[in-house]
XYZ file of C-alpha atoms in Angstrom:
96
model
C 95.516 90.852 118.097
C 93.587 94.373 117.404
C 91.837 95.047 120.228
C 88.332 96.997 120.749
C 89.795 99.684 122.251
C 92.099 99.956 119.262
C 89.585 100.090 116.950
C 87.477 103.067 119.257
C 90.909 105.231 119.167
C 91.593 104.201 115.586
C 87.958 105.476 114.261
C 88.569 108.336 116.689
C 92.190 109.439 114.671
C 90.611 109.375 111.467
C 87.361 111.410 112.959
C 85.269 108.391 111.218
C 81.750 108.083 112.708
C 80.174 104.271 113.298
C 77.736 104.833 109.965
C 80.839 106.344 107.690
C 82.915 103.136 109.270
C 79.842 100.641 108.414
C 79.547 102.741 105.159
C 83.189 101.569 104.384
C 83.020 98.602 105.444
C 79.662 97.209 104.775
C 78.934 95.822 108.145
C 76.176 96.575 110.078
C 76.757 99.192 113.088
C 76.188 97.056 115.808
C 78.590 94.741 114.222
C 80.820 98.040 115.296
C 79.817 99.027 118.304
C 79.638 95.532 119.480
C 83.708 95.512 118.346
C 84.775 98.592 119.758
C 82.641 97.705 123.154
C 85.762 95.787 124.574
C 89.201 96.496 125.794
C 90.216 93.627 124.687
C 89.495 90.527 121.821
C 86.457 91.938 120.121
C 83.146 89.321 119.854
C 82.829 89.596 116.302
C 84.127 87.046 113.563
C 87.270 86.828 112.019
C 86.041 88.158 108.580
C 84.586 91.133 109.930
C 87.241 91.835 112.067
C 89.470 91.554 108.630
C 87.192 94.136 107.199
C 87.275 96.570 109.808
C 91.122 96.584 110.283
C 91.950 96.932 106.624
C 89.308 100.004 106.493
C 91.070 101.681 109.474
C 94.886 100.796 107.859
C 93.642 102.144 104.108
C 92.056 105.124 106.202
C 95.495 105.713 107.172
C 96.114 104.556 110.700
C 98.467 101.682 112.240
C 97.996 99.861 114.904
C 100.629 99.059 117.378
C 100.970 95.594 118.586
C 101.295 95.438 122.470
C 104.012 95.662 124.206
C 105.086 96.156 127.856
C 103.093 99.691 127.936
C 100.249 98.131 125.971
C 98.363 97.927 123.037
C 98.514 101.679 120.754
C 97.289 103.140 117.350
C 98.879 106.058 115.184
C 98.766 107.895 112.010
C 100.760 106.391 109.406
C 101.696 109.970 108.197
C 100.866 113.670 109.854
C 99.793 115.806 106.803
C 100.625 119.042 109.712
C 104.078 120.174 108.644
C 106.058 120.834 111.960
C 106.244 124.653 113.006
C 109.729 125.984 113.392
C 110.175 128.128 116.413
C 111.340 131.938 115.676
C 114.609 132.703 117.371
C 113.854 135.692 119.889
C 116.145 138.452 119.620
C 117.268 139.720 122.265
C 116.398 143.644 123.642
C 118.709 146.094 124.565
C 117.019 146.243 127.601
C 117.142 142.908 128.189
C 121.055 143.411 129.292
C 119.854 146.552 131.760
């Protein structure tokens, strides 16, 4: 189960507004809000909670089923390629 809050942090991730999410997924944006307005089963029909979850995963995001620590949502990839840290050389007077 996908819960509201879910869907909040998922929209949130892919910096989607409620009208670009309705936009995608043709349903109306109280539909959205009234989905995201829960922590947990959202009050909104099977088929448009379909349509909302496959927006978010083609978007790019995956949502974690819950576990012990609770219910989560990712990225499916980063597009930020990791920073290497320099290696600090070390000063003469750093010996002194």
């Amino acid at each position: 189960m996908i819960t509201g809050s879910q869907l909040r942090a998922a929209r949130g991730l892919l910096n989607l507004s409620v009208s670009e999410l309705a936009e995608r997924t043709g349903l109306a944006i109280n539909t959205i809000r009234r989905a995201e307005g829960t922590n947990g089963e959202p009050a909104i029909t099977a088929a448009n909670m379909k349509l909302l979850a496959s927006a978010l995963d083609t978007a790019g995001v995956l949502f974690i089923p819950a576990d012990e620590l609770g219910p989560g949502v990712r990225l499916k990839e980063s597009d930020v390629t990791p920073v290497q840290p320099r290696r600090r050389r070390a000063a003469k007077d750093d010996d002194q």
